[in-house]
Amino acid sequence: MSIGSPAGDDVIVASTSGPLSGEVTVPGAKNSVLKLMAAALLADGRHLLTNVPVIEDVAIMTDLLGAVGLRISAAPAAAGESGQHLEIVNTGAITPIAPFEVADRIRASVNLVGPLLARFGHIDIALPGGDDFGGRPIDMHLRGLEKMGAEFQVTPDGLFGRCARLQGAAIEFEFPSVGATENIVTAAVLADGVTVITNAAREPEIVDLCDMLRRMGARIEGAGTNTITVTGVEQQALHAATHEVVTDRVQAATYMAAVAMCRGDVLVRRANLDHMGMLVERFREMGVSIEPADDGARVRCDGPLRSVNVSTLPYPGFATDYKPLIVAMLAMADGTGIVTENLYPGRFRYVEELRRLGAEIDIDGHHAVIRGVGHLDGAIVNAPDIRAGAALVVAGLAAQGITEIHDVHHIDRGYDDIVGRLAGLGASVSRIRRSAGA
Ligand code: UD1
């Protein structure tokens, strides 16, 4: 039975590859499925999620939700589908206390706050862990929920929250936070009255969550716009749902970046270009051809890349999660590109690893200035987080010689068999299993 990908202190070995060819199927999105799993807390019954990626974060979320009382089991996808199915059984016997040792391992543990408060009136949870990009506050989540009537106490051990039935409220965010939007929407589903969120996040994963909640009986309008209106319903109006997880746009971007850096002609199945507008625009400016194709996108690149400037912004802007990929591409492009990070100040730690491959990158505040050097050279590098780890694998394929990527467990948190998928396109990449003592 699947759920997560294999753990262990493995190493990915990548060597000069390309041109890539064939097809790759993109799995469901990590940043959606974790929230959909948490949403199952709201309604009793047997929920079914399909197109679920086989990744470590799904395994951690399974442990976390199991600890509060959901029963989650995985089954293989049907023929022709990708990923796995997750059956989530909610009997209503939930204890809204999330143990520190599990909750601390994953940022998305914060997504339990909205559903647990709304349904049970209290929570006791470790503060969120996951990728460490520097401080990741949750003040907007808490202020929004306080406006709905909740009271919180934050201690070194975690977050404690209490409320009577939450009340609908007008909540305006100073910044369109993905996590805060998700928490307020899920809390508002069972609140008394109408909640209107302005300056809401518009990511496709928010739309996916709202789609599932609506299937469960929630009343939500405006998902995908900056104003979301939720009309609270009674508990008995909610029921379990079956839902297919939206395609992972960051994994899709990863396979597109691999074609850009190694050259080639690849069909990226299930890539949804409607969700990737700004990325497609920038990749095209760099000389990559991306066109809609049967069930996805055809990606071609046969010449040198051109440099561009990029700023990360909330959706529909250029996602911060794409950034390590484009920085790796710019390291090999003609000219100089500037990448500006507007979401996470600490998100340049992988630059040191790209420099080991010969990249010329200077950091100035929240700007990275990347002077294209034409080619990279293989080296031993460490994956500092999920997205940067994947970018290092792709860069390793484009580099001359052999690149070893260590700390692979970070990549496993969000990528479903990246090695098998790239190898399927003809890339020279393998995973070396390191058992204890080896
Ligand atoms: C989600 C994604 C992450 C992605 C990010 C932005 C998941 C599990 N993670 O993270 O991969 O990079 O969206 O697209 O889905 N902030 C505050 N106070 C708050 C909330 C956020 O200051 O209460 C700040 C954060 O510190 C950060 C920025 O706002 O600097 C963005 O955070 P947010 O949009 O909430 O991202 P996450 O939901 O944490």
Short mmCIF file of N, CA, C and O and ligand atoms in Angstrom, two decimals, residues 30-32 34-35 57 106-111 131 133-143 173-182 201 203 205-206 249-250 313-315 318-322 341-345 347 386-387 413, ligand 1:
data_model
loop_
_atom_site.label_atom_id
_atom_site.label_comp_id
_atom_site.label_asym_id
_atom_site.label_seq_id
_atom_site.Cartn_x
_atom_site.Cartn_y
_atom_site.Cartn_z
N LYS A 30 0.68 18.67 -4.06
CA LYS A 30 0.93 18.61 -2.60
C LYS A 30 0.17 19.73 -1.89
O LYS A 30 -0.47 19.50 -0.87
N ASN A 31 0.27 20.95 -2.42
CA ASN A 31 -0.30 22.09 -1.72
C ASN A 31 -1.82 22.12 -1.77
O ASN A 31 -2.44 22.99 -1.16
N SER A 32 -2.42 21.16 -2.51
CA SER A 32 -3.86 21.03 -2.45
C SER A 32 -4.25 19.83 -1.58
O SER A 32 -5.07 19.94 -0.68
N LEU A 34 -3.03 18.21 0.87
CA LEU A 34 -2.91 18.28 2.33
C LEU A 34 -4.09 19.03 2.93
O LEU A 34 -4.60 18.70 4.00
N LYS A 35 -4.56 20.07 2.23
CA LYS A 35 -5.68 20.87 2.70
C LYS A 35 -7.00 20.11 2.54
O LYS A 35 -7.92 20.25 3.35
N ASP A 57 4.87 14.09 2.49
CA ASP A 57 3.97 14.97 3.23
C ASP A 57 2.57 14.38 3.36
O ASP A 57 1.86 14.66 4.35
N ILE A 106 5.15 19.40 9.80
CA ILE A 106 4.55 19.80 8.53
C ILE A 106 3.81 21.13 8.66
O ILE A 106 3.00 21.31 9.56
N ARG A 107 4.14 22.05 7.75
CA ARG A 107 3.51 23.36 7.75
C ARG A 107 1.98 23.27 7.67
O ARG A 107 1.26 24.03 8.31
N ALA A 108 1.50 22.32 6.87
CA ALA A 108 0.06 22.24 6.64
C ALA A 108 -0.71 21.79 7.87
O ALA A 108 -1.94 21.75 7.85
N SER A 109 -0.01 21.49 9.00
CA SER A 109 -0.74 21.17 10.23
C SER A 109 -1.59 22.37 10.65
O SER A 109 -2.62 22.21 11.30
N VAL A 110 -1.19 23.56 10.23
CA VAL A 110 -1.96 24.76 10.56
C VAL A 110 -3.36 24.70 9.93
O VAL A 110 -4.31 25.32 10.41
N ASN A 111 -3.50 23.88 8.88
CA ASN A 111 -4.80 23.75 8.22
C ASN A 111 -5.82 22.96 9.04
O ASN A 111 -6.98 22.88 8.67
N ASP A 131 8.96 23.21 5.74
CA ASP A 131 10.14 23.90 5.21
C ASP A 131 10.42 25.16 6.01
O ASP A 131 9.53 25.95 6.28
N PHE A 133 11.72 28.53 5.91
CA PHE A 133 12.15 29.65 5.07
C PHE A 133 12.43 30.87 5.90
O PHE A 133 12.37 31.99 5.45
N GLY A 134 12.70 30.72 7.15
CA GLY A 134 12.74 31.86 8.04
C GLY A 134 11.37 31.91 8.71
O GLY A 134 10.55 31.02 8.53
N GLY A 135 11.12 32.92 9.50
CA GLY A 135 9.87 33.00 10.26
C GLY A 135 8.65 32.90 9.35
O GLY A 135 8.58 33.57 8.34
N ARG A 136 7.72 32.04 9.73
CA ARG A 136 6.48 31.96 8.96
C ARG A 136 5.32 32.18 9.91
O ARG A 136 4.71 31.24 10.40
N PRO A 137 5.01 33.45 10.18
CA PRO A 137 3.98 33.74 11.17
C PRO A 137 2.59 33.30 10.71
O PRO A 137 2.36 33.09 9.52
N ILE A 138 1.67 33.18 11.69
CA ILE A 138 0.28 32.85 11.36
C ILE A 138 -0.67 33.89 11.97
O ILE A 138 -1.81 33.59 12.28
N ASP A 139 -0.15 35.13 12.10
CA ASP A 139 -0.96 36.17 12.73
C ASP A 139 -2.26 36.46 11.97
O ASP A 139 -3.30 36.71 12.57
N MET A 140 -2.20 36.39 10.63
CA MET A 140 -3.43 36.68 9.86
C MET A 140 -4.48 35.60 10.07
O MET A 140 -5.68 35.89 10.12
N HIS A 141 -4.02 34.33 10.19
CA HIS A 141 -4.97 33.24 10.48
C HIS A 141 -5.69 33.55 11.80
O HIS A 141 -6.91 33.46 11.89
N LEU A 142 -4.87 33.90 12.82
CA LEU A 142 -5.43 34.04 14.16
C LEU A 142 -6.33 35.27 14.25
O LEU A 142 -7.42 35.22 14.84
N ARG A 143 -5.89 36.40 13.63
CA ARG A 143 -6.72 37.61 13.70
C ARG A 143 -8.08 37.38 13.04
O ARG A 143 -9.12 37.81 13.54
N PHE A 173 -7.72 40.82 4.49
CA PHE A 173 -6.31 40.49 4.70
C PHE A 173 -5.43 41.62 4.20
O PHE A 173 -5.70 42.21 3.15
N GLU A 174 -4.33 41.87 4.94
CA GLU A 174 -3.38 42.88 4.46
C GLU A 174 -2.53 42.32 3.32
O GLU A 174 -1.90 43.05 2.56
N PHE A 175 -2.54 40.98 3.19
CA PHE A 175 -1.75 40.27 2.18
C PHE A 175 -2.54 39.01 1.84
O PHE A 175 -3.10 38.38 2.74
N PRO A 176 -2.60 38.61 0.57
CA PRO A 176 -3.42 37.43 0.23
C PRO A 176 -2.74 36.11 0.61
O PRO A 176 -2.24 35.38 -0.25
N SER A 177 -2.71 35.82 1.89
CA SER A 177 -2.06 34.61 2.40
C SER A 177 -2.86 33.36 2.00
O SER A 177 -4.07 33.30 2.20
N VAL A 178 -2.13 32.39 1.46
CA VAL A 178 -2.76 31.13 1.06
C VAL A 178 -3.33 30.42 2.29
O VAL A 178 -4.51 30.09 2.35
N GLY A 179 -2.47 30.20 3.28
CA GLY A 179 -2.90 29.44 4.45
C GLY A 179 -4.01 30.14 5.23
O GLY A 179 -4.96 29.48 5.69
N ALA A 180 -3.92 31.46 5.37
CA ALA A 180 -4.96 32.17 6.12
C ALA A 180 -6.29 32.11 5.38
O ALA A 180 -7.35 31.94 5.99
N THR A 181 -6.25 32.25 4.06
CA THR A 181 -7.50 32.16 3.28
C THR A 181 -8.13 30.78 3.50
O THR A 181 -9.33 30.65 3.75
N GLU A 182 -7.29 29.72 3.43
CA GLU A 182 -7.82 28.36 3.60
C GLU A 182 -8.43 28.17 4.99
O GLU A 182 -9.51 27.57 5.13
N ALA A 201 -6.49 35.01 -1.11
CA ALA A 201 -5.58 34.39 -2.07
C ALA A 201 -6.40 33.73 -3.18
O ALA A 201 -7.53 33.29 -2.96
N GLU A 203 -5.01 31.31 -5.51
CA GLU A 203 -4.31 30.15 -6.07
C GLU A 203 -5.27 29.04 -6.53
O GLU A 203 -6.32 28.85 -5.91
N GLU A 205 -5.06 26.06 -5.95
CA GLU A 205 -5.26 25.11 -4.85
C GLU A 205 -6.37 25.58 -3.91
O GLU A 205 -7.05 24.78 -3.26
N ILE A 206 -6.59 26.91 -3.84
CA ILE A 206 -7.71 27.44 -3.04
C ILE A 206 -9.02 27.09 -3.74
O ILE A 206 -10.00 26.69 -3.11
N ARG A 249 1.10 22.29 -10.19
CA ARG A 249 1.71 23.20 -11.18
C ARG A 249 3.22 23.32 -10.95
O ARG A 249 3.97 23.63 -11.88
N VAL A 250 3.68 23.10 -9.73
CA VAL A 250 5.13 23.22 -9.49
C VAL A 250 5.86 21.99 -10.04
O VAL A 250 6.93 22.10 -10.64
N LEU A 313 5.39 36.79 -6.75
CA LEU A 313 4.20 37.48 -6.24
C LEU A 313 3.10 36.46 -5.97
O LEU A 313 3.15 35.35 -6.53
N PRO A 314 2.10 36.81 -5.15
CA PRO A 314 0.97 35.89 -4.99
C PRO A 314 0.30 35.63 -6.34
O PRO A 314 0.39 36.47 -7.26
N TYR A 315 -0.40 34.52 -6.47
CA TYR A 315 -1.10 34.16 -7.70
C TYR A 315 -2.05 35.29 -8.11
O TYR A 315 -2.71 35.84 -7.22
N PHE A 318 4.15 35.32 -10.44
CA PHE A 318 5.12 34.23 -10.57
C PHE A 318 5.34 33.60 -9.18
O PHE A 318 5.80 34.27 -8.25
N ALA A 319 5.01 32.33 -9.01
CA ALA A 319 5.01 31.69 -7.69
C ALA A 319 6.41 31.59 -7.12
O ALA A 319 7.36 31.24 -7.83
N THR A 320 6.53 31.84 -5.82
CA THR A 320 7.83 31.69 -5.15
C THR A 320 8.34 30.25 -5.26
O THR A 320 9.54 30.01 -5.32
N ASP A 321 7.41 29.28 -5.35
CA ASP A 321 7.83 27.88 -5.44
C ASP A 321 8.50 27.56 -6.78
O ASP A 321 9.19 26.55 -6.90
N TYR A 322 8.31 28.39 -7.81
CA TYR A 322 9.00 28.17 -9.10
C TYR A 322 10.43 28.73 -9.08
O TYR A 322 11.19 28.49 -10.00
N GLU A 341 12.63 38.21 -4.70
CA GLU A 341 11.74 37.42 -3.84
C GLU A 341 10.90 38.36 -2.98
O GLU A 341 11.46 39.13 -2.19
N ASN A 342 9.60 38.30 -3.15
CA ASN A 342 8.73 39.22 -2.40
C ASN A 342 7.93 38.53 -1.30
O ASN A 342 7.14 39.18 -0.61
N LEU A 343 8.07 37.20 -1.16
CA LEU A 343 7.26 36.50 -0.17
C LEU A 343 8.04 36.01 1.03
O LEU A 343 7.60 36.17 2.17
N TYR A 344 9.19 35.39 0.78
CA TYR A 344 9.97 34.81 1.88
C TYR A 344 11.38 35.36 1.86
O TYR A 344 12.17 35.00 0.98
N PRO A 345 11.76 36.18 2.83
CA PRO A 345 13.08 36.79 2.81
C PRO A 345 14.22 35.78 2.81
O PRO A 345 15.25 35.99 2.20
N ARG A 347 14.52 32.87 1.36
CA ARG A 347 14.45 31.79 0.38
C ARG A 347 15.54 31.82 -0.67
O ARG A 347 15.28 31.62 -1.86
N ILE A 386 12.25 21.37 -0.46
CA ILE A 386 11.61 20.58 -1.52
C ILE A 386 11.92 21.14 -2.91
O ILE A 386 12.43 20.44 -3.79
N ARG A 387 11.56 22.41 -3.10
CA ARG A 387 11.63 22.98 -4.46
C ARG A 387 13.06 23.18 -4.89
O ARG A 387 13.41 22.94 -6.05
N ARG A 413 9.35 14.92 0.20
CA ARG A 413 8.16 15.51 0.84
C ARG A 413 7.16 16.00 -0.20
O ARG A 413 5.96 16.04 0.08
C1 UD1 B 1 1.76 28.17 0.82
C2 UD1 B 1 2.51 26.98 0.23
C3 UD1 B 1 3.95 27.34 -0.11
C4 UD1 B 1 3.98 28.58 -0.97
C5 UD1 B 1 3.17 29.71 -0.33
C6 UD1 B 1 3.08 30.96 -1.20
C7 UD1 B 1 1.46 25.08 1.29
C8 UD1 B 1 1.59 23.94 2.24
N1 UD1 B 1 2.49 25.89 1.19
O1 UD1 B 1 2.38 28.47 2.06
O2 UD1 B 1 4.52 26.23 -0.81
O3 UD1 B 1 5.33 28.96 -1.13
O4 UD1 B 1 1.83 29.27 -0.08
O5 UD1 B 1 2.57 30.65 -2.45
O6 UD1 B 1 0.46 25.23 0.61
N2 UD1 B 1 2.34 35.47 6.37
C9 UD1 B 1 2.28 36.27 7.50
N3 UD1 B 1 1.26 36.05 8.39
C10 UD1 B 1 0.32 35.06 8.20
C11 UD1 B 1 0.39 34.27 7.04
C12 UD1 B 1 1.42 34.50 6.14
O7 UD1 B 1 3.11 37.13 7.70
O8 UD1 B 1 -0.57 34.93 9.05
C13 UD1 B 1 3.44 35.67 5.42
C14 UD1 B 1 4.38 34.45 5.40
O9 UD1 B 1 5.33 34.52 6.43
C15 UD1 B 1 4.99 34.56 4.04
C16 UD1 B 1 3.84 35.10 3.18
O10 UD1 B 1 2.95 35.74 4.09
O11 UD1 B 1 6.03 35.48 4.04
C17 UD1 B 1 3.14 34.03 2.37
O12 UD1 B 1 2.52 33.12 3.20
P1 UD1 B 1 1.23 32.26 2.76
O13 UD1 B 1 0.66 32.78 1.48
O14 UD1 B 1 0.34 32.15 3.93
O15 UD1 B 1 1.90 30.85 2.43
P2 UD1 B 1 1.65 29.44 3.11
O16 UD1 B 1 0.19 29.14 3.14
O17 UD1 B 1 2.42 29.34 4.37
#
